[in-house]
Short mmCIF file of C-alpha atoms and ligand atoms in Angstrom, two decimals:
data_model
loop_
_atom_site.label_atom_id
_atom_site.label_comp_id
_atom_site.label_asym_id
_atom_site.label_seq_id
_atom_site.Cartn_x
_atom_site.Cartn_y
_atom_site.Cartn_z
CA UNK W 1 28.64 76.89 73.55
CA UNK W 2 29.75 78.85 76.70
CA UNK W 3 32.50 81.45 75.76
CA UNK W 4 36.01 82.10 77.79
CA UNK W 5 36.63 85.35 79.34
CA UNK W 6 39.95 86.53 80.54
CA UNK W 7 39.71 89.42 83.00
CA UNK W 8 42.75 91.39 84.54
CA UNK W 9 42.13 93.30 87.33
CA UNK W 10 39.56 91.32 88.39
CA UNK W 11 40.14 91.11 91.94
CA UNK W 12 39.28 95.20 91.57
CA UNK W 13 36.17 97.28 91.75
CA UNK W 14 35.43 96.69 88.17
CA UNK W 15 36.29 93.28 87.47
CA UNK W 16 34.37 91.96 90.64
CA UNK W 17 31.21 93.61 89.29
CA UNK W 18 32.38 92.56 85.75
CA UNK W 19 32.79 88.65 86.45
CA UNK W 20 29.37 88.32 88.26
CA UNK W 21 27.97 89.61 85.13
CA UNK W 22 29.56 87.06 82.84
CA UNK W 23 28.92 84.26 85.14
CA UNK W 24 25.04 84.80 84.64
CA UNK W 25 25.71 84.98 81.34
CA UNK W 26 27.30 81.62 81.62
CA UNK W 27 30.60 82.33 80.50
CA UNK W 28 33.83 80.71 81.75
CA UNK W 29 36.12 82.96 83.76
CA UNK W 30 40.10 83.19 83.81
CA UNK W 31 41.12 85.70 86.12
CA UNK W 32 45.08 87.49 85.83
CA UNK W 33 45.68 88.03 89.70
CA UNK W 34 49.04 89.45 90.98
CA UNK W 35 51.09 88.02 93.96
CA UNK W 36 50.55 89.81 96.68
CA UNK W 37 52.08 89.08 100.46
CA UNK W 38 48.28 89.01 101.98
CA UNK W 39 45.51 87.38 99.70
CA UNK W 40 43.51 90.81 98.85
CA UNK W 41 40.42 88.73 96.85
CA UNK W 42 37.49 89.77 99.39
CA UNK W 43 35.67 91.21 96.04
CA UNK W 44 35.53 88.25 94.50
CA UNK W 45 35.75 85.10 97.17
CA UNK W 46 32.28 84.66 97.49
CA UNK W 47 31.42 85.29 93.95
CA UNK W 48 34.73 81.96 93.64
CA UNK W 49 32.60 80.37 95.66
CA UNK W 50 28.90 80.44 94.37
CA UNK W 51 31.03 79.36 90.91
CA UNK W 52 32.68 76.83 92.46
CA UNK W 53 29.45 75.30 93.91
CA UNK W 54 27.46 75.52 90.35
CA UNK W 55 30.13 73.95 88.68
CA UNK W 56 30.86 76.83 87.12
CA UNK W 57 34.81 77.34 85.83
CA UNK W 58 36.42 80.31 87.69
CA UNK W 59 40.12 80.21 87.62
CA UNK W 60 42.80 82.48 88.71
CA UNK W 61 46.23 82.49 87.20
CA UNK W 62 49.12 84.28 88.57
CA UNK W 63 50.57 87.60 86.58
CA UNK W 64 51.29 91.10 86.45
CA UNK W 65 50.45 93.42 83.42
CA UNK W 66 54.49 94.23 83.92
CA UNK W 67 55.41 90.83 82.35
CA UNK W 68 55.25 90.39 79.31
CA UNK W 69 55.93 86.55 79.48
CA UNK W 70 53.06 85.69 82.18
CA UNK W 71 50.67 87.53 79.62
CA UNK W 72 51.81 85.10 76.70
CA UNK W 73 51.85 82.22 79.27
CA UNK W 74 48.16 82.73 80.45
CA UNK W 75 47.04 83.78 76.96
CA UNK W 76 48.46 80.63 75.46
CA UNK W 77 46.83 78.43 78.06
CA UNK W 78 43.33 80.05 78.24
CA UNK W 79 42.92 81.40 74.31
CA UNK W 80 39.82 83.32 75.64
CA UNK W 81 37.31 84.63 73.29
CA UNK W 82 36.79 87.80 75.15
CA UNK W 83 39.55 89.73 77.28
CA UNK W 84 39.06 92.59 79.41
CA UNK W 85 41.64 94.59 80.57
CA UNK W 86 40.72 96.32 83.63
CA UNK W 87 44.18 95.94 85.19
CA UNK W 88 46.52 99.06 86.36
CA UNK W 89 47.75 101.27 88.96
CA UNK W 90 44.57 103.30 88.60
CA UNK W 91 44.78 106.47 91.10
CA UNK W 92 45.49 109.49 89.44
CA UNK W 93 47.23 111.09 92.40
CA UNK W 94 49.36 108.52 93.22
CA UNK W 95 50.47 108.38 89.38
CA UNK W 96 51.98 111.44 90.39
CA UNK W 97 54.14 109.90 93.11
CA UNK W 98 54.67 106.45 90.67
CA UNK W 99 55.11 108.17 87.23
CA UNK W 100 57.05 105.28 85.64
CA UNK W 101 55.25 102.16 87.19
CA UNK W 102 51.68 103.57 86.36
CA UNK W 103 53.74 103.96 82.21
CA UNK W 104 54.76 100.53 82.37
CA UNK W 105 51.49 98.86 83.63
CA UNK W 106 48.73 101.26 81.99
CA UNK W 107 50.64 102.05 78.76
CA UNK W 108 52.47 99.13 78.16
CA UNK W 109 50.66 96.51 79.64
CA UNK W 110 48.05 96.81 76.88
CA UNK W 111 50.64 96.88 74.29
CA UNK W 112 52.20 93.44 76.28
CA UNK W 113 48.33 91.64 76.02
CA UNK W 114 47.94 93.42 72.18
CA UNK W 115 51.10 91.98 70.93
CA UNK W 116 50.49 88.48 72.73
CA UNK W 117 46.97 87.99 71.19
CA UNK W 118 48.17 89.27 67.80
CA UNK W 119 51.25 85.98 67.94
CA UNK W 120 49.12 83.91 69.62
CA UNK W 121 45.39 83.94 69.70
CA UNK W 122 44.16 87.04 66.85
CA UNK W 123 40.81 85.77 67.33
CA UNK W 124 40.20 87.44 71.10
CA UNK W 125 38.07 90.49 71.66
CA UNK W 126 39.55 92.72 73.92
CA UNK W 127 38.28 95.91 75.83
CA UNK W 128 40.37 98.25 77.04
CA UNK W 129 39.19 100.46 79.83
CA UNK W 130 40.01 104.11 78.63
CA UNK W 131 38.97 106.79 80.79
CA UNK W 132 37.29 110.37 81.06
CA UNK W 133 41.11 111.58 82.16
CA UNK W 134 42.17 111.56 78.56
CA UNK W 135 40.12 114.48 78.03
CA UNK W 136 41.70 116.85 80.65
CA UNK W 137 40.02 119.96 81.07
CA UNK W 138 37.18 120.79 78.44
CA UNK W 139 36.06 123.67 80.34
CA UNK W 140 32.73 122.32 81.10
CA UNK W 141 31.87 121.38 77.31
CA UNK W 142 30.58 117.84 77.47
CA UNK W 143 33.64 115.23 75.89
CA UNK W 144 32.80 112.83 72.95
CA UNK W 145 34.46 110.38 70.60
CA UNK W 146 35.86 113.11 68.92
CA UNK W 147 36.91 115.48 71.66
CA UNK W 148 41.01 115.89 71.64
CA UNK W 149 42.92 114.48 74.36
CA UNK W 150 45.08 116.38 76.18
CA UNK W 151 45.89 114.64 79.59
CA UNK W 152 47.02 115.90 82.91
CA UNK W 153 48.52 113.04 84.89
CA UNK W 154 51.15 110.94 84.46
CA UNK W 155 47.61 108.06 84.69
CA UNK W 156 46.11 110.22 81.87
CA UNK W 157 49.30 110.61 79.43
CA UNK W 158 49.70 106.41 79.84
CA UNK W 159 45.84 105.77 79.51
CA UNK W 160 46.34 107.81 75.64
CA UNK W 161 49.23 105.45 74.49
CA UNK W 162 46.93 102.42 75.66
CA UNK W 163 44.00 104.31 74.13
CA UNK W 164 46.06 104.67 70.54
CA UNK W 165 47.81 101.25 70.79
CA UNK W 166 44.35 99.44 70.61
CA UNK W 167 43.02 101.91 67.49
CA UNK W 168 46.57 101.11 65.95
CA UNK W 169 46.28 97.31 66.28
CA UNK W 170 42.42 97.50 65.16
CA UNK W 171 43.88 99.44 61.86
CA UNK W 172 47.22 97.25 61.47
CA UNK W 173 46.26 94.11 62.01
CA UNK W 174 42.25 93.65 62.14
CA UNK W 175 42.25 92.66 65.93
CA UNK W 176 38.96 93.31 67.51
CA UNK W 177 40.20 95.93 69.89
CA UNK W 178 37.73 98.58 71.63
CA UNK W 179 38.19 101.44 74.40
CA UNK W 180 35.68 102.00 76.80
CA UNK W 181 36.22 105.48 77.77
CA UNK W 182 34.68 105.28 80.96
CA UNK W 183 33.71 108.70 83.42
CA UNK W 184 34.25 108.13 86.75
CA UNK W 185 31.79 105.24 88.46
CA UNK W 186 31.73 103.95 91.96
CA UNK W 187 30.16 101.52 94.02
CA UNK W 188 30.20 100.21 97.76
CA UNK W 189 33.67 98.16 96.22
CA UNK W 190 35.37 101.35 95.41
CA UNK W 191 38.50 101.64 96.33
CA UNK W 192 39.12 104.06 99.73
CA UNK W 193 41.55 106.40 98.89
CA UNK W 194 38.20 107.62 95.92
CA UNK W 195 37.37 110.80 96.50
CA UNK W 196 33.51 108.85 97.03
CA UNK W 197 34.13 106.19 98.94
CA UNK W 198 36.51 108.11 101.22
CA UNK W 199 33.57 110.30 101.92
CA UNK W 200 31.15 107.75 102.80
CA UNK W 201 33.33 105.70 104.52
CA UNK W 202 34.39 108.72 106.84
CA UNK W 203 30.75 110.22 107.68
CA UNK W 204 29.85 106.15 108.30
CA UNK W 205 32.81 106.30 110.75
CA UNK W 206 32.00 109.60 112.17
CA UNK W 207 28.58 108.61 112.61
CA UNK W 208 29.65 105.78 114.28
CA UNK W 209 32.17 107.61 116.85
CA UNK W 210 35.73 105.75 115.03
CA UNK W 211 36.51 109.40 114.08
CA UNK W 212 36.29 113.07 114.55
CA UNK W 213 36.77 114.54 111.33
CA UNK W 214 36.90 114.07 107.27
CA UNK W 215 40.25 115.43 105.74
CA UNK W 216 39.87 116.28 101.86
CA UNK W 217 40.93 118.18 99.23
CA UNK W 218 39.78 120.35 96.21
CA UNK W 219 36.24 120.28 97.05
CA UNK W 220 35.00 122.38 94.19
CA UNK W 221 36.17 119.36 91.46
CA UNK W 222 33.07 118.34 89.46
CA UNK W 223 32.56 114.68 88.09
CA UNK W 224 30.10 112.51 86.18
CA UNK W 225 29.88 109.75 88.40
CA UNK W 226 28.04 106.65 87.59
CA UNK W 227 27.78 103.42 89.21
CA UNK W 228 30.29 101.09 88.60
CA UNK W 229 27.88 97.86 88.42
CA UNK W 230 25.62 99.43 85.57
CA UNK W 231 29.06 99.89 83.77
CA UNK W 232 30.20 96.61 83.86
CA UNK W 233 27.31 95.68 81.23
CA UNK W 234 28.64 98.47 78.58
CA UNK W 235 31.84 97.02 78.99
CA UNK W 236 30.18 93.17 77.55
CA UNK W 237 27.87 95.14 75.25
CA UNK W 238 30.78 96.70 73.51
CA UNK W 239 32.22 93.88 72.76
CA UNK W 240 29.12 91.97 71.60
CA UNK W 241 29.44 94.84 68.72
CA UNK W 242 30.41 93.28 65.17
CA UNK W 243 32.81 95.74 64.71
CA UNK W 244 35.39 97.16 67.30
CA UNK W 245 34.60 100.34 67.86
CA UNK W 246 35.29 103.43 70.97
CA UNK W 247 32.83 104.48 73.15
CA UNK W 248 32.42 107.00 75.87
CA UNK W 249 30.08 105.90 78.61
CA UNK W 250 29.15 108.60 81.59
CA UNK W 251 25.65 109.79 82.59
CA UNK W 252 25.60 113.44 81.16
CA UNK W 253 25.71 114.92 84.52
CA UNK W 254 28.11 116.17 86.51
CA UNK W 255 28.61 117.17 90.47
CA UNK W 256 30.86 118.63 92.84
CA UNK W 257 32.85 117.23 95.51
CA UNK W 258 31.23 119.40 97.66
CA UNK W 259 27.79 118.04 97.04
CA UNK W 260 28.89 114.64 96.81
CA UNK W 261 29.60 115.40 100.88
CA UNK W 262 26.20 117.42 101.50
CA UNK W 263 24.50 114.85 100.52
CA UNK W 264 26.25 112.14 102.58
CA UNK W 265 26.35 113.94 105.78
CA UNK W 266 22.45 114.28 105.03
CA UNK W 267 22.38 110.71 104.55
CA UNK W 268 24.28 109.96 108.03
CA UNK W 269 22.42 112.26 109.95
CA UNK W 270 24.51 115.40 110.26
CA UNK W 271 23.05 119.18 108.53
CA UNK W 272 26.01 120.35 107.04
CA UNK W 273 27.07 124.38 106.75
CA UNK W 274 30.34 125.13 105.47
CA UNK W 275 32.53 128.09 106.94
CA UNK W 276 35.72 130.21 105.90
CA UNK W 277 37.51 129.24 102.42
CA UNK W 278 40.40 127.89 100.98
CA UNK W 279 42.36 125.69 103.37
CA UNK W 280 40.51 127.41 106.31
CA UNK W 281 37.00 126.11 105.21
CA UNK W 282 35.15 122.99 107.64
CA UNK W 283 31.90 121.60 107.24
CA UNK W 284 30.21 121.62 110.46
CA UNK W 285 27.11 119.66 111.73
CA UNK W 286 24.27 122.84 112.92
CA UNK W 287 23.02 120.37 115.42
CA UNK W 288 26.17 119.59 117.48
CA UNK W 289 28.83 122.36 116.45
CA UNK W 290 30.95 119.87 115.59
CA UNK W 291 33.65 120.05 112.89
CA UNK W 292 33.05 117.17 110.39
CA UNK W 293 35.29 118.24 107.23
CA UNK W 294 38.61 120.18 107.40
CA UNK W 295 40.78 120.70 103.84
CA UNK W 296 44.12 119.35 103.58
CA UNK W 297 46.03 120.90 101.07
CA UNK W 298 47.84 117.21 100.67
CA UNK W 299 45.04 116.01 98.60
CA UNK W 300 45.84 118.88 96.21
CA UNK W 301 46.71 117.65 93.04
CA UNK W 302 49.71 119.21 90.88
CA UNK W 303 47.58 119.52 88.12
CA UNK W 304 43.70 119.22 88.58
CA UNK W 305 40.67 118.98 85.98
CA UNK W 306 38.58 121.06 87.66
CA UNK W 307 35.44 119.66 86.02
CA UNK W 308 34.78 116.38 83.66
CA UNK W 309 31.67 116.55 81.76
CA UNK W 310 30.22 113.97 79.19
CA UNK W 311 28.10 113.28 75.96
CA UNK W 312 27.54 109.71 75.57
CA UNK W 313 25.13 110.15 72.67
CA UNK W 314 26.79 107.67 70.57
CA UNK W 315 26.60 105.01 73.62
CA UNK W 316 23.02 105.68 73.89
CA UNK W 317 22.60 104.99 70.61
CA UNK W 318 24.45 102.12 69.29
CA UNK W 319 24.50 100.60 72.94
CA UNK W 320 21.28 101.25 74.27
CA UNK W 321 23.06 102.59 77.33
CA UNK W 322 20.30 104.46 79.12
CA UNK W 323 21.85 105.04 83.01
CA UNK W 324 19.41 104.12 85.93
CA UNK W 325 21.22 105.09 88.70
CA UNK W 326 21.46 108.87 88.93
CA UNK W 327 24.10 111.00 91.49
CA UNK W 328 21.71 111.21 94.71
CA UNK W 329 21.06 107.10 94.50
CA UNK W 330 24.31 106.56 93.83
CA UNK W 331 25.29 108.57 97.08
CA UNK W 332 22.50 106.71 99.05
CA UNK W 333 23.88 103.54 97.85
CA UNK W 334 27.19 104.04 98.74
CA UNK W 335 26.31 105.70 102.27
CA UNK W 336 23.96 102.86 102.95
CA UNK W 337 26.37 100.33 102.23
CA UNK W 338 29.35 101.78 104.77
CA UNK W 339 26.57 102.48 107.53
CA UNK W 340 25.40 99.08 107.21
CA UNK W 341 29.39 97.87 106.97
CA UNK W 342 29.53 99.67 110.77
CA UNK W 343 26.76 97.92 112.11
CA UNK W 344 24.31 101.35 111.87
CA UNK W 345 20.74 100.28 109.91
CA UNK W 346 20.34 102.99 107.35
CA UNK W 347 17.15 103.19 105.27
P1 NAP G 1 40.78 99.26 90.90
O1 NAP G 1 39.66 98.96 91.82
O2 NAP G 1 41.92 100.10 91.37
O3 NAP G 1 41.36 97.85 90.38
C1 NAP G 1 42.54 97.77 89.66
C2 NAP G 1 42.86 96.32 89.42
O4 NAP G 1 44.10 96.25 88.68
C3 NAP G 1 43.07 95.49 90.70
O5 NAP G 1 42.57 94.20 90.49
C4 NAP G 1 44.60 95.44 90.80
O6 NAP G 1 45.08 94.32 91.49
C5 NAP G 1 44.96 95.32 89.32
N1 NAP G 1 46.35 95.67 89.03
C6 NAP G 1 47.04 96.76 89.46
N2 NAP G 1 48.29 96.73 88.99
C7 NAP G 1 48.39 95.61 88.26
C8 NAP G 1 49.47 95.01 87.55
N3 NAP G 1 50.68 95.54 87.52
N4 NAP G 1 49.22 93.83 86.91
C9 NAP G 1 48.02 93.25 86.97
N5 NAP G 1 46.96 93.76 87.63
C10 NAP G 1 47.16 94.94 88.28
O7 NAP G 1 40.25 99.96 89.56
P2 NAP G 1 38.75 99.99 88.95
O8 NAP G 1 38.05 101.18 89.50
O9 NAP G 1 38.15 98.67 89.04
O10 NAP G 1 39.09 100.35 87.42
C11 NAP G 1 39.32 99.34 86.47
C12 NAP G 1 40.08 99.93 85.29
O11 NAP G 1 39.32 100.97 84.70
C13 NAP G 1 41.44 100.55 85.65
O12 NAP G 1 42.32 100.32 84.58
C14 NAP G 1 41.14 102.04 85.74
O13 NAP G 1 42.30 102.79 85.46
C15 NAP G 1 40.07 102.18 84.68
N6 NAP G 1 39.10 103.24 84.88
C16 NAP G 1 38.42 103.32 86.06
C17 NAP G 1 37.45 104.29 86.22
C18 NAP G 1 36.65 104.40 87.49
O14 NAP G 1 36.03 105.44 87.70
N7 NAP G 1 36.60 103.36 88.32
C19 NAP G 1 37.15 105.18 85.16
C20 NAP G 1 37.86 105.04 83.97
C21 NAP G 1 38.81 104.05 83.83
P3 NAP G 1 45.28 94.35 93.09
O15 NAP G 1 43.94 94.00 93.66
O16 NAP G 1 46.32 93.30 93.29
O17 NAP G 1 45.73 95.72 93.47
O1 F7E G 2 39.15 112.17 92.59
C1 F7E G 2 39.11 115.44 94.28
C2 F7E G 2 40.25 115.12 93.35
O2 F7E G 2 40.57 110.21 93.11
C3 F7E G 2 38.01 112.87 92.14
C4 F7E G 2 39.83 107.04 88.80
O3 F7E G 2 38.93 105.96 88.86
O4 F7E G 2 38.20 108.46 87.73
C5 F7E G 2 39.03 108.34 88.87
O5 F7E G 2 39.96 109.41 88.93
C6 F7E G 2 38.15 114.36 92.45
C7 F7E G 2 39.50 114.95 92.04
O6 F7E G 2 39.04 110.19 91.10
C8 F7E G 2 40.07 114.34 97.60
O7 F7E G 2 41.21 116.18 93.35
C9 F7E G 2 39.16 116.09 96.71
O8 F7E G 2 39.27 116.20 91.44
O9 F7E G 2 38.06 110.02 93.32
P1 F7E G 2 39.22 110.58 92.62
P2 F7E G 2 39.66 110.76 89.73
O10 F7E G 2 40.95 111.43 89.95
O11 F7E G 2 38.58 111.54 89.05
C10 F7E G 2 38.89 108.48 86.47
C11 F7E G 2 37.85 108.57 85.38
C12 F7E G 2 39.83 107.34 86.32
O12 F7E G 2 40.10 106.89 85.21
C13 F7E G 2 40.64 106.96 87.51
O13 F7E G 2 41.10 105.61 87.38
O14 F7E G 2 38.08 114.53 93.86
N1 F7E G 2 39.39 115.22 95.70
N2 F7E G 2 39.58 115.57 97.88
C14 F7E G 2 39.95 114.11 96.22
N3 F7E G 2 40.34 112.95 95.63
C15 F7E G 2 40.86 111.98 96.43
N4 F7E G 2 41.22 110.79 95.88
N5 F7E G 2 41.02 112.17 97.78
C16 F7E G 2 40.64 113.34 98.43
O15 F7E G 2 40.77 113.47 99.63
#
């Protein structure tokens, strides 16, 4: 028999990825969207569609990980066997700005969906996507399951109540509750204010003569980035696991900023040098002269991690999670993508 899925955030990069995945797998899909005063679905409309058209059940109910009683209300009505929660205010910069809103939606919300499952349906799975930010800075030493946490962001310090409400209800009360604690992954759906996709987006543009020049920040930050499709599939496979369990899932490779940008100029046609330092360093194109990349010390953070840096061992064994795309693919993806977006063919 086909099995219910509840998703929140799935109109986002991850659940768009995340509900094509479970609709080839047959499931049926309840989505938790939030009311919003322009319809902001285009990740998932023509996934709705293809659904629609099979026959396939893809519903969207309105909510908002901020209230409690539409949580209970969808819960109650869709008693899904699986539930991902992939919902939340989910830039670390701006949780700087939005301290108390990214608390109430990415700490308590999971607490709202824990406590509603435990009254009302104690049989649902639920994932909870943790993240790499819970770590801080390790100094370079690769994080695992047991690494402590010591977050830097108001995102990070929420993310570690979510992180400990799920391993509390999993000890209290039996509930099949998991953390995903994801490293950074990105796709052509990423959102634009990502350090990646702002990138590729902006040499696209320059390429294409919408703009002169790429404004960014700490260029030196390394990440493991991923890609945010092969994630999705972790995500399922953890809970497919008899017993709930926490898992970090990265590549075991990390990268700077700074190359992440080489190798997207490269990819749009420009041969980057860099010039000066701090706030006084550009990237400029050898061929033309031309200024491509200035720093704006507005993308500073007040706190940084400087560099994230993984061991998913434990993944790779109990999950079989063996990445296939690596950092230059993922930058070719994602530069081919916003070319292509811009009308310019990109091979
Ligand atoms: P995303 O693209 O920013 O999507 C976030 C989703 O959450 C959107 O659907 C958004 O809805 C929804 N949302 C925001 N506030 C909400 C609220 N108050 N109630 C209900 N829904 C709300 O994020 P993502 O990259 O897909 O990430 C998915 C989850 O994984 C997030 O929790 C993020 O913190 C976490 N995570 C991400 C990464 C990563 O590298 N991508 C790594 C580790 C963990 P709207 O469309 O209406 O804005
Ligand atoms: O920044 C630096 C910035 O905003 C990456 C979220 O999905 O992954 C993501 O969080 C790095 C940082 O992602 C700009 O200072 C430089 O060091 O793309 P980001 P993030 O903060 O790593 C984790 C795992 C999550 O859980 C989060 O949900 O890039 N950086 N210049 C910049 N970052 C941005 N955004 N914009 C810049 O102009």
């Amino acid at each position: 028999m086909s099995k219910t899925a509840l998703i929140t955030g799935i109109t986002g990069q991850d659940g768009s990825y995340l509900v094509e995945l479970l609709l080839d797998k047959g499931y049926h899909i309840h989505g938790l969207v939030r009311r919003t005063s322009q319809f902001n679905r285009e990740r998932i409309d023509q996934t709705r569609s293809q659904a629609a058209a099979k026959g396939q059940t893809f519903e969207l109910h309105y909510g908002d990980l901020a209230d409690a009683s539409s949580i209970s209300r969808v819960i109650a009505k869709v008693r899904p066997d699986e539930l991902y929660n992939l919902g939340g205010q989910s830039h670390v910069g701006v949780s700087f700005e939005e301290p108390e809103y990214t608390a109430l939606v990415d700490a308590l919300g999971v607490l709202r969906l824990l406590e509603s499952i435990k009254h009302i349906s104690p049989t649902t799975r639920l994932y909870q996507a943790s993240s790499s930010e819970l770590f801080g800075s390790t100094g370079g030493r690769p994080a695992n399951e047991q690494t402590p946490f010591r977050p830097r962001s108001p995102y990070a310090a929420a993310k570690q109540y979510a992180y400990w409400t799920v391993v509390n209800y999993r000890e209290s009360y039996g509930l099949h509750a998991s953390n995903g604690i994801l490293f950074n992954h990105e796709s052509p759906r990423r959102g634009e204010n990502f350090v990646t996709r702002k990138i590729t987006l902006g040499m696209a543009r320059i390429r294409a003569g919408l703009e002169q020049t790429l404004r960014l920040g700490n260029l030196d930050a390394r990440r493991d980035w991923g890609y945010a499709k092969e994630y999705v599939e972790l995500m399922w496979r953890i809970l497919q696991q008899q017993a709930a369990d926490d898992y970090v899932i990265a590549t075991g490779e990390s990268h700077s900023v700074r190359e992440f940008v080489e190798h997207a100029a490269r990819f749009a046609g420009f041969d980057l040098t860099w010039e000066g330092s701090g706030v006084h360093e550009v990237g400029r194109d050898a061929k033309s002269g031309r200024v491509l990349v200035q720093i704006d010390p507005r993308y500073y953070r007040p706190a940084e991690i400087d560099v994230t840096a993984a061991d998913p061992g434990k993944a790779g064994a109990k999950l079989n999670w063996n990445p296939q795309v690596r950092f230059p693919e993922l930058v070719r993806i994602m530069m081919k993508a916003d070319l292509e977006r811009l009308g310019i063919r990109a091979d």
